[in-house]
Coordinates of C-alpha atoms in Angstrom, one line a residue:
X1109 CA 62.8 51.7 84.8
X1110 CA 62.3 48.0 85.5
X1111 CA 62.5 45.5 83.0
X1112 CA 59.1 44.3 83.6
X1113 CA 56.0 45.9 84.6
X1114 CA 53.9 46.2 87.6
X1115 CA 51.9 43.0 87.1
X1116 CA 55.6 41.3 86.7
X1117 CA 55.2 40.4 82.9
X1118 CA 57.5 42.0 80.0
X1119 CA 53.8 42.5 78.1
X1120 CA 52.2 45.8 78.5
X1121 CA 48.9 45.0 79.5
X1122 CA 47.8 48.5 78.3
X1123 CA 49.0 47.6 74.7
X1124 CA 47.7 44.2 74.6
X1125 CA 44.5 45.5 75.1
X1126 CA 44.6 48.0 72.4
X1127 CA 46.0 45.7 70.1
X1128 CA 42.7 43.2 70.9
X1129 CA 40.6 46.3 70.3
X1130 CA 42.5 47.2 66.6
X1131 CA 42.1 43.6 65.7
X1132 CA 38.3 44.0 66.4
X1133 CA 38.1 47.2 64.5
X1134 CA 39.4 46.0 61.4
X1135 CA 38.0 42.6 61.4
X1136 CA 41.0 40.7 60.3
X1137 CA 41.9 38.6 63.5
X1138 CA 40.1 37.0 66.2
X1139 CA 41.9 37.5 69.4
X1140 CA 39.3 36.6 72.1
X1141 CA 40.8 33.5 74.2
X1142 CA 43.9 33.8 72.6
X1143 CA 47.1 34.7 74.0
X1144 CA 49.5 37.9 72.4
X1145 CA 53.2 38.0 72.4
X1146 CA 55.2 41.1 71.5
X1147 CA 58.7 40.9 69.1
X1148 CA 61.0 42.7 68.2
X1149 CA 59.6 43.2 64.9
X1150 CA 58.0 40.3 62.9
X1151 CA 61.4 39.1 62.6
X1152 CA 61.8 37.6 66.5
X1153 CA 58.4 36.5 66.6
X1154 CA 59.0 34.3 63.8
X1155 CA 61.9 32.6 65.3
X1156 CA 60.3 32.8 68.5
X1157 CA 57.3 30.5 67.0
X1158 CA 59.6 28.2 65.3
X1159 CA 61.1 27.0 68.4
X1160 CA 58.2 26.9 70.2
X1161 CA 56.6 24.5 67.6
X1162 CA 59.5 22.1 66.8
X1163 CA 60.3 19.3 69.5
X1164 CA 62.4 19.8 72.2
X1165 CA 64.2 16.0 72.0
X1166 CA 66.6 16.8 69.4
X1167 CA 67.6 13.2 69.0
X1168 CA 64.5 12.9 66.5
X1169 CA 65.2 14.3 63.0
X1170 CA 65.5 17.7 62.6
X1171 CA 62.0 19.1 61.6
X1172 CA 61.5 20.5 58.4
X1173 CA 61.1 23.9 57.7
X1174 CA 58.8 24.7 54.1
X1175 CA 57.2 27.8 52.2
X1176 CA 55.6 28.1 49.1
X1177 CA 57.3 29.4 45.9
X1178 CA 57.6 32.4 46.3
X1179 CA 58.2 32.5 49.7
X1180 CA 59.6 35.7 52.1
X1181 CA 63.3 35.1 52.3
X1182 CA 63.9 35.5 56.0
X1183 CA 62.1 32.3 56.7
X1184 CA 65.2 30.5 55.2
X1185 CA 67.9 33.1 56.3
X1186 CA 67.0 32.2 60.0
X1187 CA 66.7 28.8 59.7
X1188 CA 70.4 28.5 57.6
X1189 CA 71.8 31.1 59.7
X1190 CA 70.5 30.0 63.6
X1191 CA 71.9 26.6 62.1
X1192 CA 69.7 24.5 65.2
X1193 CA 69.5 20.8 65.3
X1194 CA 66.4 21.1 65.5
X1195 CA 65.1 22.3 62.3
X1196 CA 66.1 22.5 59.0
X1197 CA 65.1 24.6 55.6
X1198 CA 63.8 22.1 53.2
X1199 CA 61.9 24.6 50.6
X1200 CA 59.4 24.8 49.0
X1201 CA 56.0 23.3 50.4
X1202 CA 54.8 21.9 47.4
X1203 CA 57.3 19.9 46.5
X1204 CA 57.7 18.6 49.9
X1205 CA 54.1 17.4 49.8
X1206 CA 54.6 15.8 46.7
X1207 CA 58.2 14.0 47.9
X1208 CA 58.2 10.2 48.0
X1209 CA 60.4 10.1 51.3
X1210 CA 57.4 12.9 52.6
X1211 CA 56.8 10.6 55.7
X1212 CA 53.5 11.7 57.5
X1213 CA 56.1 10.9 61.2
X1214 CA 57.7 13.8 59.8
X1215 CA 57.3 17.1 61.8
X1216 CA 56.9 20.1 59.8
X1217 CA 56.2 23.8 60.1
X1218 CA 55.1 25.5 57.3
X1219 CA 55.3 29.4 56.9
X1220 CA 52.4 30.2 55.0
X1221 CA 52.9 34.5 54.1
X1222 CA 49.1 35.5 53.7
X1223 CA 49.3 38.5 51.9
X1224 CA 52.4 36.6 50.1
X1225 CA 55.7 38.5 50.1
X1226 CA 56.5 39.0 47.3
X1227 CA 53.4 38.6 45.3
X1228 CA 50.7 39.8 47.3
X1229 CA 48.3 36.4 47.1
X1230 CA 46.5 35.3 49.7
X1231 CA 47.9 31.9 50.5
X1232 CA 46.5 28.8 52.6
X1233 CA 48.3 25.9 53.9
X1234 CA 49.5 23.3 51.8
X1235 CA 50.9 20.9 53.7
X1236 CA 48.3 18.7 56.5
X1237 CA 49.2 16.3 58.7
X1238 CA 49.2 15.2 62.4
X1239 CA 53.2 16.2 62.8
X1240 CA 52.2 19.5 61.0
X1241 CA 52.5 22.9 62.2
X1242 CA 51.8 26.1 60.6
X1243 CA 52.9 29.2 61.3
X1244 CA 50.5 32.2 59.6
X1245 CA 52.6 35.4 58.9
X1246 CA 49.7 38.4 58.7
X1247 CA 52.0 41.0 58.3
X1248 CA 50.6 42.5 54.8
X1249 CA 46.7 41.3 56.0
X1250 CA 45.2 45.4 56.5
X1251 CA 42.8 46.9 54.6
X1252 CA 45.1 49.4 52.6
X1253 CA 46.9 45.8 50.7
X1254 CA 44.2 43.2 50.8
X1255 CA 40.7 42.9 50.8
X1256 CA 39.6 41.6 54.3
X1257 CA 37.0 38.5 53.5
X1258 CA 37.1 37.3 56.9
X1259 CA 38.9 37.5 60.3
X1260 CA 41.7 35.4 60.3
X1261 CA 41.3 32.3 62.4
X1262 CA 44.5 30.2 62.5
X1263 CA 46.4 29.0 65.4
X1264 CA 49.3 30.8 65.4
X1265 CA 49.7 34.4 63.0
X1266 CA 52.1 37.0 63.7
X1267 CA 51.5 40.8 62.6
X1268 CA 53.9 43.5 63.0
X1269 CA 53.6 47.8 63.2
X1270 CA 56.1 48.2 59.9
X1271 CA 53.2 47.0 57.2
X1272 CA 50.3 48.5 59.7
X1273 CA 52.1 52.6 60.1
X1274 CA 54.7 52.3 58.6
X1275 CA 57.4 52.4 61.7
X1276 CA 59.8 49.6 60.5
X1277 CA 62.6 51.4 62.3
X1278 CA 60.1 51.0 66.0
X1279 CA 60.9 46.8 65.4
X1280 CA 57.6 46.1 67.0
X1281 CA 55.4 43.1 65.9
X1282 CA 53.4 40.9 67.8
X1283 CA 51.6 37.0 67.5
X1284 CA 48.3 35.9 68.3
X1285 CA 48.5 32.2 69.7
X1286 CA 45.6 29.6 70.4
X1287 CA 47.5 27.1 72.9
X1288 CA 48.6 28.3 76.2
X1289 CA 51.7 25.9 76.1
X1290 CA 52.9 27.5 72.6
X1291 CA 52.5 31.1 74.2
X1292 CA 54.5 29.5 76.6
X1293 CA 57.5 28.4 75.0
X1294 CA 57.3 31.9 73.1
X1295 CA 57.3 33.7 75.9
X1296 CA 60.6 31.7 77.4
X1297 CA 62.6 32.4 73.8
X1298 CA 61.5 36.0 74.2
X1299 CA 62.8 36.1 78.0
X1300 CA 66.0 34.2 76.9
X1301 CA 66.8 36.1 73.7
X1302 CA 66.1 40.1 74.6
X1303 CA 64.6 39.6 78.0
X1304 CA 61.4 40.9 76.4
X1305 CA 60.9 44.5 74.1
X1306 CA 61.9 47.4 74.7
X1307 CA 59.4 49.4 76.9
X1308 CA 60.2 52.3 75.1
X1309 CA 59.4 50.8 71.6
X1310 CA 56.0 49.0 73.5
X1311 CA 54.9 53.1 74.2
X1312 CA 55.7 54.1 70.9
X1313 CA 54.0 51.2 69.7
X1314 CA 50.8 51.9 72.1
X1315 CA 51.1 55.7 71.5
X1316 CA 50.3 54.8 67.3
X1317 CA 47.5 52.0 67.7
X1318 CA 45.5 54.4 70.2
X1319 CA 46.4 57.2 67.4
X1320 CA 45.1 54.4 64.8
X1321 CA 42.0 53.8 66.7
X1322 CA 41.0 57.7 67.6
X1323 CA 41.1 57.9 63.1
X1324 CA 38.9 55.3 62.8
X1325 CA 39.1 54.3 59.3
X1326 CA 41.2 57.9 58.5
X1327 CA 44.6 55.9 58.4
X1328 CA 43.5 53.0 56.3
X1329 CA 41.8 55.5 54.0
X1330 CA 44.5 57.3 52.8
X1331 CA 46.9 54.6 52.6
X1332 CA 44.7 52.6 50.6
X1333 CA 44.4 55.6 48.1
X1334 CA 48.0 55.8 47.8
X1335 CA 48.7 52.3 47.2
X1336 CA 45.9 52.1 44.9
X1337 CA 47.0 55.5 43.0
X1338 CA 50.3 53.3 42.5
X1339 CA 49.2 50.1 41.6
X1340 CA 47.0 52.0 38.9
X1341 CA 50.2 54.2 37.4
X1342 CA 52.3 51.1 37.7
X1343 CA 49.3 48.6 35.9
X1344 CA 49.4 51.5 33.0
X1345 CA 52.8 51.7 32.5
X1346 CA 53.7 47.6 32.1
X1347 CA 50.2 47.8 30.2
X1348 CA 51.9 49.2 27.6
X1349 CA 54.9 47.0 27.5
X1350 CA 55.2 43.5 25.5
X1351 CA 58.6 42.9 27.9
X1352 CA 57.2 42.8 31.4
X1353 CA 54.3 41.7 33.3
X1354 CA 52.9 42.4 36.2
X1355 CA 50.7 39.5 39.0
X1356 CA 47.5 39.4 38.3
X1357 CA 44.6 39.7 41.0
X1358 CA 40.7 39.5 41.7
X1359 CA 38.7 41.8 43.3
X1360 CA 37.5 40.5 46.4
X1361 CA 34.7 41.6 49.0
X1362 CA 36.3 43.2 51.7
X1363 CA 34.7 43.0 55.3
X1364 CA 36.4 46.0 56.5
X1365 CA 34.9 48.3 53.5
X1366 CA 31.7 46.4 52.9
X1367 CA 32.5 46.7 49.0
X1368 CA 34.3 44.9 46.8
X1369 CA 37.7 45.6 46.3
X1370 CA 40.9 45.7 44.1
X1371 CA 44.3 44.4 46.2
X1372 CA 46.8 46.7 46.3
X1373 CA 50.0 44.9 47.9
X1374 CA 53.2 46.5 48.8
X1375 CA 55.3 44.4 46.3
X1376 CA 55.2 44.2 42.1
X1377 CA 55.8 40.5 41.0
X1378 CA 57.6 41.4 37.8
X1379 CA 58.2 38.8 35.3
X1380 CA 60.2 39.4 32.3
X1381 CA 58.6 37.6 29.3
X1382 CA 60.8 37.4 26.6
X1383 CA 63.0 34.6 26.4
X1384 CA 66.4 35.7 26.3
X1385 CA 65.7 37.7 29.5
X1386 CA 66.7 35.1 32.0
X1387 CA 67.8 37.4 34.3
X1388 CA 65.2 40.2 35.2
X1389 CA 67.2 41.7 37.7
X1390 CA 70.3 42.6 35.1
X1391 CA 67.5 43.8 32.8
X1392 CA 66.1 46.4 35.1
X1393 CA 69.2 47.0 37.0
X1394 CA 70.5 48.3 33.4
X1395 CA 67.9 50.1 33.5
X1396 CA 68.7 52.2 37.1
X1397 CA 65.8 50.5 38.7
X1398 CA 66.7 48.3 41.2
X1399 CA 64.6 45.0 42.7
X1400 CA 65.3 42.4 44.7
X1401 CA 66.1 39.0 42.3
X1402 CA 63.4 36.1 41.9
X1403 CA 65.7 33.7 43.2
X1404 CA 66.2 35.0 47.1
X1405 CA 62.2 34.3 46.7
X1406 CA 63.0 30.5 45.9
X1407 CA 62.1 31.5 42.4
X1408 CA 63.1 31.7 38.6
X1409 CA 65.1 35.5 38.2
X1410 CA 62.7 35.7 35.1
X1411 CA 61.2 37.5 38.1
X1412 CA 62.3 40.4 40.3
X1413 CA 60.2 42.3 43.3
X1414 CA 60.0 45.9 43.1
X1415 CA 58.8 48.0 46.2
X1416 CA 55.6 50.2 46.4
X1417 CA 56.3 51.3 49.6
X1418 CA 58.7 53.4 49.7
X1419 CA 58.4 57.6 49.6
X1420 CA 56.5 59.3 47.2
X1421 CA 59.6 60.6 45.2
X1422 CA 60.8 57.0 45.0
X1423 CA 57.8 56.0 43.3
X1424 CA 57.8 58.5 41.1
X1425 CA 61.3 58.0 40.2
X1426 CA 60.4 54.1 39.5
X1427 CA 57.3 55.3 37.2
X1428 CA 59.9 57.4 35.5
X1429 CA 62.1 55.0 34.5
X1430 CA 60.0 52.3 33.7
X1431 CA 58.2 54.8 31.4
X1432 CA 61.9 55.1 29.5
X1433 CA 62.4 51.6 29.5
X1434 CA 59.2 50.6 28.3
X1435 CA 59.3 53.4 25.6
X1436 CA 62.3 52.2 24.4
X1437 CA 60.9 48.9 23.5
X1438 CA 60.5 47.0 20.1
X1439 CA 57.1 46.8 19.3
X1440 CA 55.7 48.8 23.0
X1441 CA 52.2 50.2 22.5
X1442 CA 52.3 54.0 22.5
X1443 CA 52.5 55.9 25.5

């Protein structure tokens, strides 16, 4: 087995085109005259984009690397931890915009997470510019977490099999890129960093879209009942608590369905409401339900994410618990 394939690329022709033909399917990405890229995971691709999108003469100041609050964590993780001089982590996007040293020579990337990890929103760009660069993460941006209002039409947005089937453990994911040169540059880090993916993970990966495709809408059906079977025990349970709150969505029409429809992300957004609860994650934690703290989010630990996408006995557990603690409140509405 080579490391490349007969038309001497590391890109499985085969699975590019089936990944073009999901895309179409579901309606939530234009592809046509774009260029794809396969990862390992989402997790590459994003680094991958990052340094194909900051300047190559590093003796220019470092560009800045932003999110909005709440933002997914890795995006500062890789920056802090690749420690290049030739970007830096500089938080959150709105502040940054807002900055009086905020030149407009700057170069920026912003990571803009559309569905948001953690809280499921569907985000736009905050920061514009000539020097500005964005980088779409699609990765929650199916049919069984968001409603679907339109195909997604940005420059540069990465997707990845984990939030699609489920296969985390595959590390598959994938970008769809507008300029040639970007695709490029991606390509290069790819060729550099893991002289491409696995072939072995791109036919596992090929083997589920195709299995994806011959369901038609089978796959996105049942996982949009599950998630939204969730999101309605979870809604009911906080309902009934005066401690803890839950993000707050609405309905949207979804493309995909033709209906209007409720989101139903992978993440709870939990805030904790009263005031002496400063720190959500102790307050749960005490409680044998464990999230991850607001503050790897670039937010207040008034808030704590708790996963919906785990197996059904997790779930259950989680409903469980927060049943107890919620019944153990002061003042909690009946159950």
């Amino acid at each position: 087995m080579s490391y490349s394939f007969t038309h001497n690329t590391l890109i499985s022709q085969q699975l590019e085109s089936l990944i073009r033909k999901l895309h179409a399917f579901v309606g939530n990405a234009l592809t046509r005259n774009r260029y794809i890229v396969f990862g390992a995971g989402s997790t590459q691709i994003l680094n991958a984009a990052a340094y194909a999108l900051s300047p190559v003469n590093t003796s220019q100041s470092p560009t800045r690397v932003v999110a909005s609050v709440p933002y997914y964590s890795l995006y500062k993780d890789q920056v802090e931890y690749f420690n290049s001089e030739r970007f830096k982590f500089d938080g959150d996007a709105y502040t940054w915009r807002n900055r009086s040293d905020a030149r407009p020579s700057t170069n920026v990337i912003e990571f803009v997470t559309s569905p948001n990890n953690p809280d499921g929103q569907l985000n736009r760009a905050i920061v514009d510019g000539t020097n500005v660069k964005t980088i779409f993460d699609r990765a929650y941006y199916w049919p069984h977490f968001t409603p679907i209002p339109a195909p997604a039409d940005e420059d540069l947005m990465v997707f990845t099999l984990s939030k699609l089937t489920g296969h985390a453990g595959s590390r598959f994911g994938w970008a769809v890129v507008k300029d040639e040169s970007v695709f490029n540059r991606m390509v290069t880090h790819m060729q550099l960093n893991s002289i491409g993916v696995s072939r072995d993970t791109q036919l596992r990966a090929f083997k589920l879209l195709k299995a994806v495709l011959e369901e038609g809408t089978g796959i996105f059906d049942f996982a949009y009942r599950t998630m939204k079977t969730r999101w309605e025990r979870l809604a009911a349970t906080l309902l009934l608590s005066n401690r803890f709150s839950l993000q707050k969505f609405n309905p949207q029409y979804c493309h995909f369905y033709n209906e209007i429809r409720d989101f139903s992300p992978a993440y709870a957004w939990v805030k904790c409401e009263r005031e002496e609860d400063k720190d959500c994650y102790a307050v749960l934690k005490a409680a044998n339900i464990i999230g991850r703290r607001g503050n790897v989010f670039g937010s207040e630990d008034r808030y704590v994410r708790l996963s919906l996408v785990r197996s059904q006995d997790d779930f259950d557990i989680l409903i469980h618990r927060l049943q107890k603690e919620v019944s153990e409140e002061d003042g909690a509405r009946i159950m």
